Amino acid sequence: MKLRVINPNDSETMRQTIATSCCEVASTGTHVEVVCAGAGINSIEGFYDGALAAPGVLEQIRLGEATGCDAYLIACADDTALHAARELAKGPVLGIGEAGVHAASMLGCGFSILTAQQKSVRILERNAREYGFAEHCLGVHAMKMPVLALEQCAEPALFSTLVARAESILATDESEALVLGCAGLTFLQADLQKALGLPVVDGVRVGLLMLEALVKAGLKTSKRSSYASAS
Amino acid sequence: MKLRVINPNDSETMRQTIATSCCEVASTGTHVEVVCAGAGINSIEGFYDGALAAPGVLEQIRLGEATGCDAYLIACADDTALHAARELAKGPVLGIGEAGVHAASMLGCGFSILTAQQKSVRILERNAREYGFAEHCLGVHAMKMPVLALEQCAEPALFSTLVARAESILATDESEALVLGCAGLTFLQADLQKALGLPVVDGVRVGLLMLEALVKAGLKTSKRSSYASAS
Amino acid sequence: MKLRVINPNDSETMRQTIATSCCEVASTGTHVEVVCAGAGINSIEGFYDGALAAPGVLEQIRLGEATGCDAYLIACADDTALHAARELAKGPVLGIGEAGVHAASMLGCGFSILTAQQKSVRILERNAREYGFAEHCLGVHAMKMPVLALEQCAEPALFSTLVARAESILATDESEALVLGCAGLTFLQADLQKALGLPVVDGVRVGLLMLEALVKAGLKTSKRSSYASAS
Amino acid sequence: MKLRVINPNDSETMRQTIATSCCEVASTGTHVEVVCAGAGINSIEGFYDGALAAPGVLEQIRLGEATGCDAYLIACADDTALHAARELAKGPVLGIGEAGVHAASMLGCGFSILTAQQKSVRILERNAREYGFAEHCLGVHAMKMPVLALEQCAEPALFSTLVARAESILATDESEALVLGCAGLTFLQADLQKALGLPVVDGVRVGLLMLEALVKAGLKTSKRSSYASAS
Amino acid sequence: MKLRVINPNDSETMRQTIATSCCEVASTGTHVEVVCAGAGINSIEGFYDGALAAPGVLEQIRLGEATGCDAYLIACADDTALHAARELAKGPVLGIGEAGVHAASMLGCGFSILTAQQKSVRILERNAREYGFAEHCLGVHAMKMPVLALEQCAEPALFSTLVARAESILATDESEALVLGCAGLTFLQADLQKALGLPVVDGVRVGLLMLEALVKAGLKTSKRSSYASAS
Amino acid sequence: MKLRVINPNDSETMRQTIATSCCEVASTGTHVEVVCAGAGINSIEGFYDGALAAPGVLEQIRLGEATGCDAYLIACADDTALHAARELAKGPVLGIGEAGVHAASMLGCGFSILTAQQKSVRILERNAREYGFAEHCLGVHAMKMPVLALEQCAEPALFSTLVARAESILATDESEALVLGCAGLTFLQADLQKALGLPVVDGVRVGLLMLEALVKAGLKTSKRSSYASAS
């Protein structure tokens, strides 16, 4: 099985972080390629960045189709160009934001999402609602840090701040699981889960694995109506 | 990884049908055991059957915990005792009804569910709504056949009837995917998908694979509040 | 008219508390019998307890049908086995959780629910939503006390704590009525209502009276589809 | 107990029809007085009629308060001036439209409403949604007959037409109960229920009985905020 | 174009305040007449006041129709008699509460409403929900001041209090726009907008302008079914 | 006032059709410029076309800002890049799909949308839901004609077909207004409205006029959080 993971921004550091998480969980026999969208966006913070990044994401889907990819993961929490990508792909396409909230809803009665910037809060809220999780998503909150600064959260002082912020969110929302609302947090999943003592859902890992699941189940994107092949 | 699949009814034929689908998709290294709930119910048609079957399902979870199972699939489309099972299990628990609607929502813009009996229609509708898919689930329809008669649908005449019924439902609902709303239909997934030309989601297969995905992602059932261990 | 009230747990103290409230409000000519489910559960705290208690509740419905009962009240705030019970009963069946939220929605623009344990919060929330009161139910909150300890709330010190907690909930939620989310609080209805100065709805009392109302109105459980008699 | 039933229109025939149903079900010891609003409206068909009738309804509440009434039933399916009436009344106030949909939701998984005129369809739909029954109310349909012509439905030919129309609605909506969406249909409840073989809910009867239930339960309209006494 | 603006209460001060805002924004060629409903209500605070004011509002619509008005603005935030007015008017009818929430939803991702009295909070919330803005309206809050006292908010000390209250509301709700939930606040729109640094929506101004827009677009109230002319 | 109208596709015919409608309704003193996005898309049919057209739309907003435009109308029914455009623009931005459904909800109790292609149905449905009109939008239907073929609908035979299709949709949905779900239908607004006898809402005309209204009311896009200026 050949899976293509698309980082909608052009940060090579981010691409490598994503690749590390993917390789960690991919099954034997699954070939994973992680590419950048090449649209010249450093990080996606808001609707505008997402709209500019979209054509690059779609170009990567097209290249994937040309080289026989079986499925695609869009590795930004706003699920950049998700529906458009499904018009191009024969196989399944997931976004990490989408995969994260699906998984979280299966593990606890209500979850919170933690993202980087305030500008993304309403985007993630709207996506969660569109995917069906208006009742399950009890809050979306921002660290109020730039996406690319998240990598510093491995430092003990910043990590403690992150844990304290997460604890506070979970208590206020009475949530039973936490969804990482940014690909840049993927490397912290295990540490955060251990520190918080409840499920911390990383859309990169669980998204890649759900794609494998859909492919193994013989499922592809529907070509009836909405996702019929783009002309 | 050791997965336990629980057939809430006591039909040995049904258990074998379920086991066949599970074995077909399980990854190398995944041990799957398929058991019956042993509550003395032949097939689950309605709220009452589900309530009577629940303690047997829960007993099978308890036995699974005692023997080191990593996760559980409840193989009835009404997701018998799903939330209660999560109080007993450390690992993830999915129902096939739940897994089916999650997967379908990722593959097309709107799906229909096909079940056996009219008595199950509102149960599946309510579950779909509770899981978040009120907008995505465009219709739940019954074949108006007993669950245990579904195995006869492999016969060409009955299969044609089934295909015609499904086509009609999909057209009326303007649906882009079909969810099999009964474990007894699992053996028809590939044939139906081929005949209909759009995704036909079998919760048994995709549920087993999603469980694998959750376990490989290091995720377990939250023990914060709602699913805290039953005393 | 003969009404059967079923206490899903096996606490004889709880059964008597429930019986006292029922007798206090039942009309002349209404015979009320209050029974325990006999499933061996001491108190129902969470999904698991509810699933185990359900067959006993259903057996009590069956016995009621055999002895000519006209209607049934399930006297636990999680409305244990409510839908399944409707398959067995010819007459109406209500749960006290259900009756409470219906009544509260008729008396003020928005209500809060106060229950015993945190484990029940999401169950009561989901039920309120399923019954239609997502917009009316402004909050479900737990005393974080065991169900069976609630009887001590008659003591002045504990009663004051309870009143203060209720006041705080009502202010935060901007609620106009309070629903008692546990049968174990039934004996406090009048005192709490007096102390709080707004409607305090006890599902035991109002549930019994609503059952009387449905029976007098000539209404029974529908046997079309979902609640058709269990085979 | 003294209950006041207010017919928002000024049809004496309608008032008597309503009174007959009320007297049929009222408990011993309940005094029921049925009055017209006196606003000069013959029948209420649409938003405009309702708005004009409202001050008369409210005047009848004020008179009721002056003469010690314990509770009020507004006997038009659009629940004329319901919320405003609650500002005037100390005791509970129900509308027959409101009472009907509450009761129906307790008896089957989904109901339909049958009203007189197309102009009322969206009003009843919106009310059902506001009360919480968006998911339970599967359709509102009009006989497309004037309200005051409904009394002729006792004639066998018209009754057969009515039954056929109701059967058709119930089949299309897959409903399990029927709500009479007009006070003018109250006299047909028993006959329709017998003919259709499922619960036919008459808001006049069940509304009066639910009022009795609320009063006996010691419940009054909340005076916190929204329904605080009008100055 | 001739637009009629109806102040549902009888405060001449309020009428003049409304007229000032209308004249400030009306296009050349638009004739605006601002009238009081004449129902004898000084200010509208709650459901009851609204119900009593409604017939006067409707009479002003009838007079407007007789004198060739093209459209109507109902200048109370509770949109007194809005639907009924549409049965009488051939042209469009808007309420200022309605216009305000429509406009706010076009300018930011989520808004809050600030009103005078607590009694109006649930009315504005319900209206916002009925118009479709359940997800966009993040909070309705009261100054807890009488409507007619709002005119004093031009004084520096009270204005500062108002700004502080608004800032606090916007921060708590994470709102991106503020809707003035009372006609009595219309004169403060520009000052508040300047002080707060985000859109402050005054339904009087934007309502009048939206009416102009609808008339210029050749649109009238639909006479199919719900708003068919009152007999 | 200077308004910029952006046609997301590159059809010069479509641009002229849109310009004609805009000029027809614009107020004296409003300067309207109608431009194409220049992204090389001939017509927008589905998610993919919209994603590819978005950067061109955004570039036209950027040019508009540089040349002092006060507000923007995105003239495709899918509201291409609407939210992203709001990050760039200081003044208000509307989409014609958005404007159309807002206006329709003010004119009748429920509307239907008529679009060109089946591929757009779910997009318009989702947008209507996101804007708040899930309850008001009773159906979205496709003519199943290419967007660019719509211009032929002026021919009597095709126009009759269109009218018949619209009548059928309105009857089935029980709708009270029709929204044109494609800019390519703008030239038919008056003729269709006359033929159908109820409001036919053209988002181009009413969108332009609503923009004028927002600008005259002194309102701009909120720069708090979600639409803060893109870096």
PDB file of N, CA, C and O in Angstrom, chain D residues 47 118 121-122 125-126 129 134 140-141 144, chain F residues 105 108-110 135-136 138 173-176:
ATOM      1  N   PHE D  47     -50.427  33.561  11.685  1.00  0.00           N
ATOM      2  CA  PHE D  47     -49.757  34.413  12.672  1.00  0.00           C
ATOM      3  C   PHE D  47     -50.625  35.620  13.059  1.00  0.00           C
ATOM      4  O   PHE D  47     -50.673  36.019  14.208  1.00  0.00           O
ATOM      5  N   GLN D 118     -53.223  25.064   5.613  1.00  0.00           N
ATOM      6  CA  GLN D 118     -51.807  25.140   5.226  1.00  0.00           C
ATOM      7  C   GLN D 118     -51.097  26.290   5.950  1.00  0.00           C
ATOM      8  O   GLN D 118     -49.923  26.190   6.279  1.00  0.00           O
ATOM      9  N   VAL D 121     -49.240  25.325   9.087  1.00  0.00           N
ATOM     10  CA  VAL D 121     -48.224  24.273   9.061  1.00  0.00           C
ATOM     11  C   VAL D 121     -46.895  24.748   9.629  1.00  0.00           C
ATOM     12  O   VAL D 121     -46.317  24.129  10.531  1.00  0.00           O
ATOM     13  N   ARG D 122     -46.402  25.852   9.127  1.00  0.00           N
ATOM     14  CA  ARG D 122     -45.092  26.320   9.584  1.00  0.00           C
ATOM     15  C   ARG D 122     -45.123  26.814  11.032  1.00  0.00           C
ATOM     16  O   ARG D 122     -44.128  26.724  11.752  1.00  0.00           O
ATOM     17  N   GLU D 125     -44.900  23.660  13.071  1.00  0.00           N
ATOM     18  CA  GLU D 125     -43.526  23.155  12.922  1.00  0.00           C
ATOM     19  C   GLU D 125     -42.551  23.930  13.800  1.00  0.00           C
ATOM     20  O   GLU D 125     -41.713  23.363  14.490  1.00  0.00           O
ATOM     21  N   ARG D 126     -42.659  25.267  13.729  1.00  0.00           N
ATOM     22  CA  ARG D 126     -41.748  26.096  14.523  1.00  0.00           C
ATOM     23  C   ARG D 126     -41.971  25.903  16.014  1.00  0.00           C
ATOM     24  O   ARG D 126     -41.019  25.856  16.791  1.00  0.00           O
ATOM     25  N   ARG D 129     -40.483  22.671  17.097  1.00  0.00           N
ATOM     26  CA  ARG D 129     -39.022  22.818  17.164  1.00  0.00           C
ATOM     27  C   ARG D 129     -38.621  23.578  18.425  1.00  0.00           C
ATOM     28  O   ARG D 129     -37.697  23.183  19.115  1.00  0.00           O
ATOM     29  N   ALA D 134     -37.876  18.861  17.225  1.00  0.00           N
ATOM     30  CA  ALA D 134     -37.442  18.895  15.830  1.00  0.00           C
ATOM     31  C   ALA D 134     -37.201  17.495  15.276  1.00  0.00           C
ATOM     32  O   ALA D 134     -37.525  17.203  14.123  1.00  0.00           O
ATOM     33  N   VAL D 140     -45.752  17.949   9.487  1.00  0.00           N
ATOM     34  CA  VAL D 140     -46.985  18.656   9.828  1.00  0.00           C
ATOM     35  C   VAL D 140     -47.757  18.809   8.522  1.00  0.00           C
ATOM     36  O   VAL D 140     -47.189  19.240   7.516  1.00  0.00           O
ATOM     37  N   HIS D 141     -49.001  18.431   8.536  1.00  0.00           N
ATOM     38  CA  HIS D 141     -49.776  18.387   7.302  1.00  0.00           C
ATOM     39  C   HIS D 141     -51.147  19.019   7.505  1.00  0.00           C
ATOM     40  O   HIS D 141     -51.705  18.932   8.593  1.00  0.00           O
ATOM     41  N   LYS D 144     -56.347  21.126   4.663  1.00  0.00           N
ATOM     42  CA  LYS D 144     -56.774  22.169   3.728  1.00  0.00           C
ATOM     43  C   LYS D 144     -58.290  22.378   3.806  1.00  0.00           C
ATOM     44  O   LYS D 144     -58.994  22.489   2.810  1.00  0.00           O
TER      45      LYS D 144
ATOM     46  N   SER F 105     -34.702  34.110   3.532  1.00  0.00           N
ATOM     47  CA  SER F 105     -35.220  33.765   4.863  1.00  0.00           C
ATOM     48  C   SER F 105     -36.046  34.899   5.454  1.00  0.00           C
ATOM     49  O   SER F 105     -36.766  34.700   6.435  1.00  0.00           O
ATOM     50  N   GLY F 108     -40.082  34.584   3.258  1.00  0.00           N
ATOM     51  CA  GLY F 108     -41.042  33.491   3.328  1.00  0.00           C
ATOM     52  C   GLY F 108     -40.590  32.494   4.382  1.00  0.00           C
ATOM     53  O   GLY F 108     -39.441  32.518   4.804  1.00  0.00           O
ATOM     54  N   CYS F 109     -41.512  31.609   4.786  1.00  0.00           N
ATOM     55  CA  CYS F 109     -41.171  30.589   5.783  1.00  0.00           C
ATOM     56  C   CYS F 109     -40.624  29.356   5.078  1.00  0.00           C
ATOM     57  O   CYS F 109     -41.333  28.342   4.949  1.00  0.00           O
ATOM     58  N   GLY F 110     -39.380  29.426   4.626  1.00  0.00           N
ATOM     59  CA  GLY F 110     -38.768  28.284   3.949  1.00  0.00           C
ATOM     60  C   GLY F 110     -38.599  28.539   2.468  1.00  0.00           C
ATOM     61  O   GLY F 110     -39.506  29.034   1.808  1.00  0.00           O
ATOM     62  N   GLU F 135     -32.732  25.054   8.798  1.00  0.00           N
ATOM     63  CA  GLU F 135     -34.180  24.867   8.928  1.00  0.00           C
ATOM     64  C   GLU F 135     -34.949  25.593   7.831  1.00  0.00           C
ATOM     65  O   GLU F 135     -36.074  25.214   7.501  1.00  0.00           O
ATOM     66  N   HIS F 136     -34.396  26.643   7.297  1.00  0.00           N
ATOM     67  CA  HIS F 136     -35.105  27.446   6.304  1.00  0.00           C
ATOM     68  C   HIS F 136     -34.917  26.896   4.887  1.00  0.00           C
ATOM     69  O   HIS F 136     -35.779  27.061   4.029  1.00  0.00           O
ATOM     70  N   LEU F 138     -35.215  24.299   2.443  1.00  0.00           N
ATOM     71  CA  LEU F 138     -36.003  23.061   2.392  1.00  0.00           C
ATOM     72  C   LEU F 138     -35.572  22.128   1.280  1.00  0.00           C
ATOM     73  O   LEU F 138     -36.068  20.996   1.188  1.00  0.00           O
ATOM     74  N   ASP F 173     -41.117  20.750  -1.902  1.00  0.00           N
ATOM     75  CA  ASP F 173     -40.484  21.256  -0.675  1.00  0.00           C
ATOM     76  C   ASP F 173     -41.445  22.091   0.171  1.00  0.00           C
ATOM     77  O   ASP F 173     -41.105  22.461   1.290  1.00  0.00           O
ATOM     78  N   GLU F 174     -42.626  22.389  -0.333  1.00  0.00           N
ATOM     79  CA  GLU F 174     -43.540  23.330   0.323  1.00  0.00           C
ATOM     80  C   GLU F 174     -42.812  24.637   0.634  1.00  0.00           C
ATOM     81  O   GLU F 174     -42.928  25.194   1.738  1.00  0.00           O
ATOM     82  N   SER F 175     -42.073  25.137  -0.362  1.00  0.00           N
ATOM     83  CA  SER F 175     -41.282  26.352  -0.179  1.00  0.00           C
ATOM     84  C   SER F 175     -42.083  27.588  -0.548  1.00  0.00           C
ATOM     85  O   SER F 175     -43.015  27.523  -1.352  1.00  0.00           O
ATOM     86  N   GLU F 176     -41.654  28.713   0.026  1.00  0.00           N
ATOM     87  CA  GLU F 176     -42.368  29.967  -0.190  1.00  0.00           C
ATOM     88  C   GLU F 176     -41.511  31.003  -0.924  1.00  0.00           C
ATOM     89  O   GLU F 176     -41.952  32.137  -1.156  1.00  0.00           O
TER      90      GLU F 176
END
